PDB file of C-alpha atoms in Angstrom:
ATOM      1  CA  MET A   1     -32.747  10.120 -16.167  1.00 92.00           C
ATOM      2  CA  HIS A   2     -29.308  11.418 -15.179  1.00 96.00           C
ATOM      3  CA  ILE A   3     -28.032  14.226 -13.065  1.00 98.00           C
ATOM      4  CA  ARG A   4     -24.913  16.056 -13.459  1.00 97.00           C
ATOM      5  CA  ARG A   5     -23.270  19.328 -12.814  1.00 96.00           C
ATOM      6  CA  LEU A   6     -23.916  21.941 -15.565  1.00 96.00           C
ATOM      7  CA  THR A   7     -20.750  23.509 -17.180  1.00 95.00           C
ATOM      8  CA  PRO A   8     -20.371  26.449 -19.475  1.00 94.00           C
ATOM      9  CA  VAL A   9     -20.897  24.076 -22.419  1.00 93.00           C
ATOM     10  CA  ASP A  10     -24.518  23.695 -21.168  1.00 95.00           C
ATOM     11  CA  ALA A  11     -25.126  27.429 -21.255  1.00 93.00           C
ATOM     12  CA  GLN A  12     -27.755  27.661 -23.979  1.00 93.00           C
ATOM     13  CA  LEU A  13     -29.678  24.707 -22.543  1.00 95.00           C
ATOM     14  CA  TYR A  14     -29.520  26.192 -19.018  1.00 94.00           C
ATOM     15  CA  ARG A  15     -30.551  29.651 -20.270  1.00 93.00           C
ATOM     16  CA  SER A  16     -33.593  28.268 -22.175  1.00 93.00           C
ATOM     17  CA  LEU A  17     -34.713  26.242 -19.131  1.00 95.00           C
ATOM     18  CA  ARG A  18     -34.039  29.020 -16.729  1.00 94.00           C
ATOM     19  CA  LEU A  19     -36.209  31.606 -18.811  1.00 93.00           C
ATOM     20  CA  ALA A  20     -38.888  28.935 -19.095  1.00 92.00           C
ATOM     21  CA  ALA A  21     -38.845  28.531 -15.296  1.00 93.00           C
ATOM     22  CA  LEU A  22     -39.260  32.251 -14.816  1.00 92.00           C
ATOM     23  CA  ALA A  23     -42.186  32.377 -17.210  1.00 91.00           C
ATOM     24  CA  ASP A  24     -43.890  29.295 -15.859  1.00 90.00           C
ATOM     25  CA  SER A  25     -43.725  30.164 -12.154  1.00 88.00           C
ATOM     26  CA  PRO A  26     -43.084  33.970 -11.819  1.00 85.00           C
ATOM     27  CA  THR A  27     -44.001  33.959  -8.066  1.00 85.00           C
ATOM     28  CA  SER A  28     -41.380  31.250  -7.199  1.00 86.00           C
ATOM     29  CA  PHE A  29     -38.355  33.239  -8.542  1.00 85.00           C
ATOM     30  CA  MET A  30     -36.957  36.686  -7.738  1.00 81.00           C
ATOM     31  CA  PRO A  31     -36.075  37.826 -11.383  1.00 81.00           C
ATOM     32  CA  THR A  32     -38.663  38.513 -13.932  1.00 80.00           C
ATOM     33  CA  VAL A  33     -38.089  37.052 -17.452  1.00 85.00           C
ATOM     34  CA  GLN A  34     -37.216  40.516 -18.704  1.00 85.00           C
ATOM     35  CA  GLU A  35     -34.749  41.150 -15.944  1.00 87.00           C
ATOM     36  CA  GLU A  36     -33.012  37.748 -16.499  1.00 85.00           C
ATOM     37  CA  ILE A  37     -32.854  38.286 -20.249  1.00 87.00           C
ATOM     38  CA  ILE A  38     -30.840  41.549 -19.490  1.00 86.00           C
ATOM     39  CA  THR A  39     -28.672  40.022 -16.786  1.00 86.00           C
ATOM     40  CA  LEU A  40     -28.067  36.514 -18.065  1.00 83.00           C
ATOM     41  CA  THR A  41     -25.427  37.592 -20.555  1.00 88.00           C
ATOM     42  CA  PRO A  42     -22.954  35.181 -22.024  1.00 85.00           C
ATOM     43  CA  LEU A  43     -20.291  36.250 -19.426  1.00 87.00           C
ATOM     44  CA  GLU A  44     -22.908  35.820 -16.585  1.00 87.00           C
ATOM     45  CA  LEU A  45     -23.864  32.379 -17.749  1.00 87.00           C
ATOM     46  CA  GLU A  46     -20.208  31.375 -17.989  1.00 84.00           C
ATOM     47  CA  LYS A  47     -19.653  32.759 -14.422  1.00 85.00           C
ATOM     48  CA  ARG A  48     -22.746  30.903 -13.124  1.00 86.00           C
ATOM     49  CA  LEU A  49     -21.824  27.565 -14.576  1.00 92.00           C
ATOM     50  CA  ALA A  50     -17.989  27.698 -14.393  1.00 88.00           C
ATOM     51  CA  PRO A  51     -16.434  25.420 -11.748  1.00 76.00           C
ATOM     52  CA  ASP A  52     -15.543  27.594  -8.876  1.00 78.00           C
ATOM     53  CA  GLY A  53     -15.321  25.353  -5.858  1.00 71.00           C
ATOM     54  CA  HIS A  54     -18.691  24.767  -4.479  1.00 75.00           C
ATOM     55  CA  ASN A  55     -21.153  27.092  -6.171  1.00 88.00           C
ATOM     56  CA  GLN A  56     -22.788  25.118  -9.003  1.00 94.00           C
ATOM     57  CA  VAL A  57     -25.852  24.159 -10.902  1.00 96.00           C
ATOM     58  CA  LEU A  58     -26.963  20.643 -11.306  1.00 97.00           C
ATOM     59  CA  GLY A  59     -29.061  19.496 -14.130  1.00 98.00           C
ATOM     60  CA  ALA A  60     -31.559  16.769 -14.609  1.00 98.00           C
ATOM     61  CA  PHE A  61     -31.674  15.258 -18.205  1.00 98.00           C
ATOM     62  CA  GLU A  62     -34.079  13.072 -20.015  1.00 95.00           C
ATOM     63  CA  ASP A  63     -32.091  11.739 -22.797  1.00 92.00           C
ATOM     64  CA  ASP A  64     -30.285  14.880 -24.039  1.00 91.00           C
ATOM     65  CA  GLU A  65     -32.948  17.273 -22.955  1.00 96.00           C
ATOM     66  CA  LEU A  66     -32.350  19.462 -19.862  1.00 98.00           C
ATOM     67  CA  VAL A  67     -35.623  19.140 -17.871  1.00 98.00           C
ATOM     68  CA  GLY A  68     -34.720  20.332 -14.370  1.00 98.00           C
ATOM     69  CA  ILE A  69     -32.206  22.512 -12.619  1.00 98.00           C
ATOM     70  CA  ILE A  70     -31.131  23.180  -9.008  1.00 98.00           C
ATOM     71  CA  GLY A  71     -28.581  25.874  -7.905  1.00 96.00           C
ATOM     72  CA  MET A  72     -26.253  25.480  -4.854  1.00 96.00           C
ATOM     73  CA  VAL A  73     -24.618  28.469  -3.261  1.00 94.00           C
ATOM     74  CA  GLN A  74     -21.989  28.199  -0.534  1.00 94.00           C
ATOM     75  CA  ASP A  75     -20.774  31.417   1.172  1.00 87.00           C
ATOM     76  CA  HIS A  76     -16.967  31.502   0.981  1.00 86.00           C
ATOM     77  CA  ARG A  77     -16.620  33.502   4.225  1.00 91.00           C
ATOM     78  CA  ARG A  78     -15.351  31.319   6.928  1.00 91.00           C
ATOM     79  CA  LYS A  79     -18.155  31.975   9.397  1.00 95.00           C
ATOM     80  CA  LEU A  80     -20.795  30.967   6.885  1.00 93.00           C
ATOM     81  CA  ALA A  81     -19.192  28.346   4.938  1.00 93.00           C
ATOM     82  CA  HIS A  82     -20.967  25.574   6.907  1.00 97.00           C
ATOM     83  CA  LYS A  83     -24.226  26.381   4.939  1.00 97.00           C
ATOM     84  CA  VAL A  84     -25.430  25.720   1.419  1.00 97.00           C
ATOM     85  CA  LEU A  85     -28.406  27.512  -0.039  1.00 97.00           C
ATOM     86  CA  LEU A  86     -30.430  25.691  -2.669  1.00 98.00           C
ATOM     87  CA  VAL A  87     -31.936  28.062  -5.217  1.00 96.00           C
ATOM     88  CA  GLY A  88     -33.718  27.965  -8.565  1.00 94.00           C
ATOM     89  CA  VAL A  89     -35.368  24.484  -8.238  1.00 96.00           C
ATOM     90  CA  PHE A  90     -37.379  23.791 -11.307  1.00 95.00           C
ATOM     91  CA  VAL A  91     -38.601  20.924 -13.429  1.00 97.00           C
ATOM     92  CA  ASN A  92     -40.451  21.592 -16.697  1.00 96.00           C
ATOM     93  CA  ALA A  93     -44.095  20.712 -16.867  1.00 90.00           C
ATOM     94  CA  GLN A  94     -43.659  17.693 -19.131  1.00 93.00           C
ATOM     95  CA  ALA A  95     -41.125  16.065 -16.797  1.00 94.00           C
ATOM     96  CA  ARG A  96     -43.054  16.740 -13.500  1.00 94.00           C
ATOM     97  CA  GLY A  97     -44.299  13.833 -11.564  1.00 93.00           C
ATOM     98  CA  LYS A  98     -41.496  11.529 -12.730  1.00 96.00           C
ATOM     99  CA  GLY A  99     -39.156  11.938  -9.794  1.00 96.00           C
ATOM    100  CA  TYR A 100     -36.802  14.561 -11.404  1.00 97.00           C
ATOM    101  CA  ALA A 101     -37.290  17.064  -8.473  1.00 97.00           C
ATOM    102  CA  THR A 102     -36.475  14.363  -5.890  1.00 98.00           C
ATOM    103  CA  ALA A 103     -33.494  13.208  -7.747  1.00 98.00           C
ATOM    104  CA  LEU A 104     -32.238  16.742  -8.226  1.00 98.00           C
ATOM    105  CA  MET A 105     -32.720  17.398  -4.367  1.00 98.00           C
ATOM    106  CA  ASN A 106     -31.099  14.127  -3.418  1.00 98.00           C
ATOM    107  CA  ALA A 107     -28.143  15.024  -5.719  1.00 98.00           C
ATOM    108  CA  ALA A 108     -27.761  18.500  -4.237  1.00 98.00           C
ATOM    109  CA  ILE A 109     -28.044  17.112  -0.600  1.00 98.00           C
ATOM    110  CA  ASN A 110     -25.418  14.378  -1.396  1.00 97.00           C
ATOM    111  CA  THR A 111     -23.096  17.118  -3.010  1.00 96.00           C
ATOM    112  CA  ALA A 112     -23.397  19.268   0.048  1.00 96.00           C
ATOM    113  CA  ARG A 113     -22.608  16.234   2.351  1.00 96.00           C
ATOM    114  CA  ALA A 114     -19.406  15.656   0.487  1.00 94.00           C
ATOM    115  CA  TRP A 115     -18.172  19.326   0.726  1.00 93.00           C
ATOM    116  CA  GLU A 116     -15.904  19.770   3.861  1.00 92.00           C
ATOM    117  CA  GLY A 117     -17.389  21.538   6.707  1.00 94.00           C
ATOM    118  CA  VAL A 118     -21.002  21.849   5.329  1.00 96.00           C
ATOM    119  CA  ARG A 119     -23.567  21.150   8.259  1.00 97.00           C
ATOM    120  CA  GLN A 120     -26.818  22.834   6.941  1.00 98.00           C
ATOM    121  CA  VAL A 121     -28.671  22.997   3.744  1.00 98.00           C
ATOM    122  CA  LEU A 122     -31.109  25.810   3.496  1.00 98.00           C
ATOM    123  CA  LEU A 123     -33.914  26.742   1.054  1.00 98.00           C
ATOM    124  CA  ASN A 124     -36.769  29.174   0.771  1.00 97.00           C
ATOM    125  CA  VAL A 125     -40.189  28.100  -0.641  1.00 97.00           C
ATOM    126  CA  ARG A 126     -43.431  30.046  -1.508  1.00 95.00           C
ATOM    127  CA  SER A 127     -45.732  29.439   1.609  1.00 96.00           C
ATOM    128  CA  ASP A 128     -48.472  28.305  -0.711  1.00 94.00           C
ATOM    129  CA  ASN A 129     -46.456  25.895  -2.808  1.00 94.00           C
ATOM    130  CA  ALA A 130     -47.759  22.660  -0.993  1.00 95.00           C
ATOM    131  CA  ARG A 131     -46.233  20.304  -3.562  1.00 94.00           C
ATOM    132  CA  ALA A 132     -42.611  21.659  -3.037  1.00 96.00           C
ATOM    133  CA  LYS A 133     -43.081  21.869   0.657  1.00 97.00           C
ATOM    134  CA  HIS A 134     -44.141  18.219   0.710  1.00 97.00           C
ATOM    135  CA  LEU A 135     -41.128  17.085  -1.145  1.00 98.00           C
ATOM    136  CA  TYR A 136     -38.774  19.143   1.051  1.00 98.00           C
ATOM    137  CA  SER A 137     -40.410  17.724   4.361  1.00 98.00           C
ATOM    138  CA  LYS A 138     -40.232  14.292   2.842  1.00 98.00           C
ATOM    139  CA  LEU A 139     -36.398  14.757   2.461  1.00 98.00           C
ATOM    140  CA  GLY A 140     -36.112  15.843   6.078  1.00 98.00           C
ATOM    141  CA  PHE A 141     -36.230  19.656   5.721  1.00 99.00           C
ATOM    142  CA  LYS A 142     -37.696  21.437   8.744  1.00 99.00           C
ATOM    143  CA  LEU A 143     -39.445  24.753   8.831  1.00 98.00           C
ATOM    144  CA  TYR A 144     -37.510  27.383  10.825  1.00 98.00           C
ATOM    145  CA  GLY A 145     -39.097  30.563   9.834  1.00 98.00           C
ATOM    146  CA  ARG A 146     -41.439  32.533   7.583  1.00 98.00           C
ATOM    147  CA  GLU A 147     -40.830  35.814   5.793  1.00 98.00           C
ATOM    148  CA  PRO A 148     -44.109  37.570   5.175  1.00 98.00           C
ATOM    149  CA  ASP A 149     -44.503  39.535   1.918  1.00 97.00           C
ATOM    150  CA  ALA A 150     -41.191  38.175   0.815  1.00 95.00           C
ATOM    151  CA  ILE A 151     -42.085  38.601  -2.947  1.00 92.00           C
ATOM    152  CA  LEU A 152     -44.194  41.083  -4.874  1.00 93.00           C
ATOM    153  CA  VAL A 153     -45.625  39.947  -8.252  1.00 91.00           C
ATOM    154  CA  ASP A 154     -48.179  41.968 -10.129  1.00 91.00           C
ATOM    155  CA  GLY A 155     -49.455  43.710  -6.968  1.00 95.00           C
ATOM    156  CA  THR A 156     -49.753  40.579  -4.921  1.00 95.00           C
ATOM    157  CA  PHE A 157     -47.512  39.663  -1.965  1.00 96.00           C
ATOM    158  CA  TYR A 158     -46.284  36.163  -1.340  1.00 95.00           C
ATOM    159  CA  ASP A 159     -44.835  34.800   1.884  1.00 97.00           C
ATOM    160  CA  GLU A 160     -41.828  32.443   1.873  1.00 97.00           C
ATOM    161  CA  GLU A 161     -41.124  29.678   4.349  1.00 98.00           C
ATOM    162  CA  LEU A 162     -37.497  29.117   5.330  1.00 98.00           C
ATOM    163  CA  MET A 163     -36.568  25.498   5.639  1.00 99.00           C
ATOM    164  CA  ILE A 164     -33.272  23.694   6.844  1.00 99.00           C
ATOM    165  CA  LEU A 165     -31.883  20.264   6.618  1.00 99.00           C
ATOM    166  CA  MET A 166     -29.155  19.566   9.231  1.00 98.00           C
ATOM    167  CA  LEU A 167     -26.511  17.174   7.796  1.00 97.00           C
TER     168      LEU A 167
END
């Protein structure tokens, strides 16, 4: 297992896993597969994976296969730059239970710690996702809020919990 920052060279691997994530867990991600197919153009892929300071995607690899991803977003506005939002956390079904999610989360947390001025790591998690919430709590994240009816999928609303890790 190894974790590294993804670059535009990884675009097709990332796109494949991202679309698989949306298909596998439609209630855990905002876009639908169809929306992502339309919006995840080659230009958007390059933008998402290009080094731009602090926004980045980390990937977990088993041999040469990309099996997990996590996005990190830091607002560049001065008043909000002390926060990093973790997004799009996913490990494919075959790699679950092998420590990839923990490794990705730890890599993201350590990366955020290294960024000057960052004091908070935030994430949102579907309220009924007990496995993810357990992992996040184990890593020190604390619940600070709940958004009712945060996401609507096929006529069903899902709440999200807001979690924070103070660095």
